[in-house]
PDB file of C-alpha atoms in Angstrom:
ATOM      1  CA  VAL A   1       2.878  -3.769  16.268  1.00  0.00           C
ATOM      2  CA  GLN A   2       1.916  -0.339  14.981  1.00  0.00           C
ATOM      3  CA  LEU A   3       1.622   0.963  11.430  1.00  0.00           C
ATOM      4  CA  VAL A   4       1.054   4.642  10.639  1.00  0.00           C
ATOM      5  CA  GLU A   5       0.366   5.762   7.070  1.00  0.00           C
ATOM      6  CA  SER A   6       0.835   9.285   5.774  1.00  0.00           C
ATOM      7  CA  GLY A   7       1.251  11.172   2.526  1.00  0.00           C
ATOM      8  CA  GLY A   8      -2.246  11.004   1.088  1.00  0.00           C
ATOM      9  CA  GLY A   9      -3.953  13.974  -0.478  1.00  0.00           C
ATOM     10  CA  SER A  10      -5.823  15.307  -3.480  1.00  0.00           C
ATOM     11  CA  VAL A  11      -4.204  15.415  -6.911  1.00  0.00           C
ATOM     12  CA  GLN A  12      -5.283  15.889 -10.491  1.00  0.00           C
ATOM     13  CA  PRO A  13      -5.241  12.991 -12.945  1.00  0.00           C
ATOM     14  CA  GLY A  14      -1.691  12.350 -14.062  1.00  0.00           C
ATOM     15  CA  GLY A  15      -0.283  13.566 -10.766  1.00  0.00           C
ATOM     16  CA  SER A  16       1.929  11.811  -8.232  1.00  0.00           C
ATOM     17  CA  LEU A  17       1.979  11.081  -4.527  1.00  0.00           C
ATOM     18  CA  ARG A  18       4.264   9.180  -2.175  1.00  0.00           C
ATOM     19  CA  LEU A  19       2.681   7.314   0.697  1.00  0.00           C
ATOM     20  CA  SER A  20       4.662   6.344   3.779  1.00  0.00           C
ATOM     21  CA  CYS A  21       4.036   3.650   6.354  1.00  0.00           C
ATOM     22  CA  ALA A  22       6.066   3.970   9.538  1.00  0.00           C
ATOM     23  CA  ALA A  23       6.304   0.695  11.427  1.00  0.00           C
ATOM     24  CA  SER A  24       7.083   0.013  15.077  1.00  0.00           C
ATOM     25  CA  GLY A  25       7.251  -3.158  17.113  1.00  0.00           C
ATOM     26  CA  PHE A  26       8.889  -5.168  14.312  1.00  0.00           C
ATOM     27  CA  SER A  27      11.388  -4.711  11.463  1.00  0.00           C
ATOM     28  CA  VAL A  28      10.149  -4.110   7.923  1.00  0.00           C
ATOM     29  CA  ASN A  29      13.331  -5.618   6.461  1.00  0.00           C
ATOM     30  CA  THR A  30      12.548  -9.054   7.908  1.00  0.00           C
ATOM     31  CA  ASN A  31       8.801  -9.088   7.332  1.00  0.00           C
ATOM     32  CA  PRO A  32       6.733  -9.020   4.123  1.00  0.00           C
ATOM     33  CA  MET A  33       4.611  -5.900   3.815  1.00  0.00           C
ATOM     34  CA  THR A  34       1.614  -4.967   1.731  1.00  0.00           C
ATOM     35  CA  TRP A  35      -0.292  -1.932   0.514  1.00  0.00           C
ATOM     36  CA  ALA A  36      -4.020  -2.305  -0.026  1.00  0.00           C
ATOM     37  CA  ARG A  37      -6.787   0.163  -0.849  1.00  0.00           C
ATOM     38  CA  GLN A  38     -10.504   0.571  -0.464  1.00  0.00           C
ATOM     39  CA  ALA A  39     -12.489   2.695  -2.864  1.00  0.00           C
ATOM     40  CA  PRO A  40     -15.973   3.927  -1.923  1.00  0.00           C
ATOM     41  CA  GLY A  41     -18.448   1.048  -2.081  1.00  0.00           C
ATOM     42  CA  LYS A  42     -15.791  -1.537  -2.922  1.00  0.00           C
ATOM     43  CA  GLY A  43     -13.817  -4.176  -1.088  1.00  0.00           C
ATOM     44  CA  LEU A  44     -10.365  -3.754   0.385  1.00  0.00           C
ATOM     45  CA  GLU A  45      -8.091  -4.858  -2.440  1.00  0.00           C
ATOM     46  CA  TRP A  46      -4.421  -5.766  -2.564  1.00  0.00           C
ATOM     47  CA  VAL A  47      -2.203  -3.261  -4.399  1.00  0.00           C
ATOM     48  CA  SER A  48       1.410  -4.293  -3.846  1.00  0.00           C
ATOM     49  CA  GLY A  49       3.712  -6.338  -1.672  1.00  0.00           C
ATOM     50  CA  ILE A  50       7.387  -6.485  -0.791  1.00  0.00           C
ATOM     51  CA  HIS A  51       9.171  -9.673   0.193  1.00  0.00           C
ATOM     52  CA  ASN A  52      11.837  -9.938   2.881  1.00  0.00           C
ATOM     53  CA  ASP A  53      14.425  -9.987   0.089  1.00  0.00           C
ATOM     54  CA  GLY A  54      13.082  -6.733  -1.348  1.00  0.00           C
ATOM     55  CA  THR A  55      11.299  -8.257  -4.327  1.00  0.00           C
ATOM     56  CA  THR A  56       8.130  -6.348  -5.142  1.00  0.00           C
ATOM     57  CA  PHE A  57       4.846  -7.377  -6.720  1.00  0.00           C
ATOM     58  CA  TYR A  58       1.904  -5.311  -7.981  1.00  0.00           C
ATOM     59  CA  ARG A  59      -1.666  -5.738  -9.105  1.00  0.00           C
ATOM     60  CA  ASP A  60      -1.937  -5.415 -12.872  1.00  0.00           C
ATOM     61  CA  SER A  61      -3.758  -2.070 -12.863  1.00  0.00           C
ATOM     62  CA  VAL A  62      -0.884  -0.281 -11.093  1.00  0.00           C
ATOM     63  CA  LYS A  63       2.117  -1.984 -12.713  1.00  0.00           C
ATOM     64  CA  GLY A  64       4.444   0.579 -14.229  1.00  0.00           C
ATOM     65  CA  ARG A  65       2.819   3.426 -12.258  1.00  0.00           C
ATOM     66  CA  PHE A  66       3.327   2.440  -8.599  1.00  0.00           C
ATOM     67  CA  THR A  67       6.594   1.543  -6.913  1.00  0.00           C
ATOM     68  CA  MET A  68       6.857   0.008  -3.458  1.00  0.00           C
ATOM     69  CA  SER A  69      10.053   0.325  -1.490  1.00  0.00           C
ATOM     70  CA  ARG A  70      11.380   0.365   2.043  1.00  0.00           C
ATOM     71  CA  ASP A  71      13.923   2.195   4.149  1.00  0.00           C
ATOM     72  CA  ASN A  72      15.293  -0.221   6.725  1.00  0.00           C
ATOM     73  CA  ALA A  73      16.986   2.518   8.746  1.00  0.00           C
ATOM     74  CA  LYS A  74      13.681   4.390   9.106  1.00  0.00           C
ATOM     75  CA  ASN A  75      11.685   1.158   9.415  1.00  0.00           C
ATOM     76  CA  THR A  76       9.302   2.560   6.837  1.00  0.00           C
ATOM     77  CA  VAL A  77       7.756   1.303   3.619  1.00  0.00           C
ATOM     78  CA  TYR A  78       6.688   3.566   0.791  1.00  0.00           C
ATOM     79  CA  LEU A  79       4.332   3.550  -2.159  1.00  0.00           C
ATOM     80  CA  GLU A  80       5.382   5.924  -4.888  1.00  0.00           C
ATOM     81  CA  MET A  81       2.380   6.540  -7.138  1.00  0.00           C
ATOM     82  CA  SER A  82       2.585   8.265 -10.500  1.00  0.00           C
ATOM     83  CA  ARG A  83       0.227   8.835 -13.438  1.00  0.00           C
ATOM     84  CA  LEU A  84      -2.637   8.676 -10.971  1.00  0.00           C
ATOM     85  CA  GLN A  85      -6.104   8.091 -12.343  1.00  0.00           C
ATOM     86  CA  PRO A  86      -9.558   8.753 -10.830  1.00  0.00           C
ATOM     87  CA  GLU A  87      -9.979   5.009 -10.287  1.00  0.00           C
ATOM     88  CA  ASP A  88      -7.008   5.129  -7.901  1.00  0.00           C
ATOM     89  CA  THR A  89      -9.131   7.152  -5.487  1.00  0.00           C
ATOM     90  CA  ALA A  90      -9.316   5.169  -2.243  1.00  0.00           C
ATOM     91  CA  ILE A  91      -8.155   4.921   1.319  1.00  0.00           C
ATOM     92  CA  TYR A  92      -4.733   3.294   1.242  1.00  0.00           C
ATOM     93  CA  TYR A  93      -3.600   1.006   4.044  1.00  0.00           C
ATOM     94  CA  CYS A  94      -0.348  -0.744   4.787  1.00  0.00           C
ATOM     95  CA  ALA A  95      -0.284  -4.110   6.469  1.00  0.00           C
ATOM     96  CA  LEU A  96       2.056  -6.737   7.816  1.00  0.00           C
ATOM     97  CA  MET A  97       1.003  -9.648   5.637  1.00  0.00           C
ATOM     98  CA  PRO A  98       2.550 -12.952   4.476  1.00  0.00           C
ATOM     99  CA  PRO A  99       2.864 -13.433   0.717  1.00  0.00           C
ATOM    100  CA  GLY A 100       0.385 -16.306   0.798  1.00  0.00           C
ATOM    101  CA  ALA A 101      -2.343 -13.777   1.564  1.00  0.00           C
ATOM    102  CA  TRP A 102      -1.457 -11.347  -1.226  1.00  0.00           C
ATOM    103  CA  GLY A 103      -3.805 -10.839  -4.144  1.00  0.00           C
ATOM    104  CA  SER A 104      -7.194 -10.709  -2.438  1.00  0.00           C
ATOM    105  CA  ASP A 105      -9.837  -8.150  -3.352  1.00  0.00           C
ATOM    106  CA  ASN A 106     -11.766  -8.484  -0.119  1.00  0.00           C
ATOM    107  CA  TYR A 107      -9.625  -8.195   2.976  1.00  0.00           C
ATOM    108  CA  SER A 108     -10.998  -7.457   6.411  1.00  0.00           C
ATOM    109  CA  ARG A 109      -9.069  -5.142   8.681  1.00  0.00           C
ATOM    110  CA  LYS A 110     -10.521  -7.033  11.628  1.00  0.00           C
ATOM    111  CA  PHE A 111      -7.786  -9.598  11.069  1.00  0.00           C
ATOM    112  CA  GLY A 112      -4.051  -8.988  10.980  1.00  0.00           C
ATOM    113  CA  ASN A 113      -2.034  -5.826  11.479  1.00  0.00           C
ATOM    114  CA  TRP A 114      -3.196  -2.762   9.565  1.00  0.00           C
ATOM    115  CA  GLY A 115      -2.608   0.948   9.753  1.00  0.00           C
ATOM    116  CA  GLN A 116      -5.355   3.538  10.021  1.00  0.00           C
ATOM    117  CA  GLY A 117      -5.185   4.448   6.335  1.00  0.00           C
ATOM    118  CA  THR A 118      -4.557   7.589   4.315  1.00  0.00           C
ATOM    119  CA  GLN A 119      -6.978   9.076   1.782  1.00  0.00           C
ATOM    120  CA  VAL A 120      -5.947   9.507  -1.842  1.00  0.00           C
ATOM    121  CA  THR A 121      -8.298  11.461  -4.095  1.00  0.00           C
ATOM    122  CA  VAL A 122      -7.664  11.854  -7.814  1.00  0.00           C
ATOM    123  CA  ALA A 123      -9.973  14.364  -9.487  1.00  0.00           C
ATOM    124  CA  SER A 124      -9.790  17.259 -11.898  1.00  0.00           C
TER     125      SER A 124
END
C-alpha cells in the first residue's frame, strides 16, 4: 500500500487548492478513504471521508468549502478546497481508513496506512 499526496501550496485567504492522493497496492473505489490534517502544535484531525459507494462526509468547519472525490481510473482521491481560511493551514494527509475510525482529532500516523503529507499554508 502506498499513498502519495500532492497539490499543496501557499494561498491567500479566500483562495482555492486541489489536493491529490495517488494510491497504489489497492483500489480506492473499493476502500473507504480519508483526508486528515495537522496544524502546528495540534493533533492530527479528521477532515473528510469517502465511502465505497462514493458518499462523502466532512467535519463541520469545512462543510460547504471542501469537496472530496475520487477518480477510479486514476486510482486517486482528491480534496477540492475553496474559501480557504488561515485556520486551514496544516499538513494534509490521506489515509486508507474504515468509517468506524472517522471523526477523531488525534490520530497517530504510526498506525494504519498514511501518505507523507502535503503542506497547505493560507496567509495574506
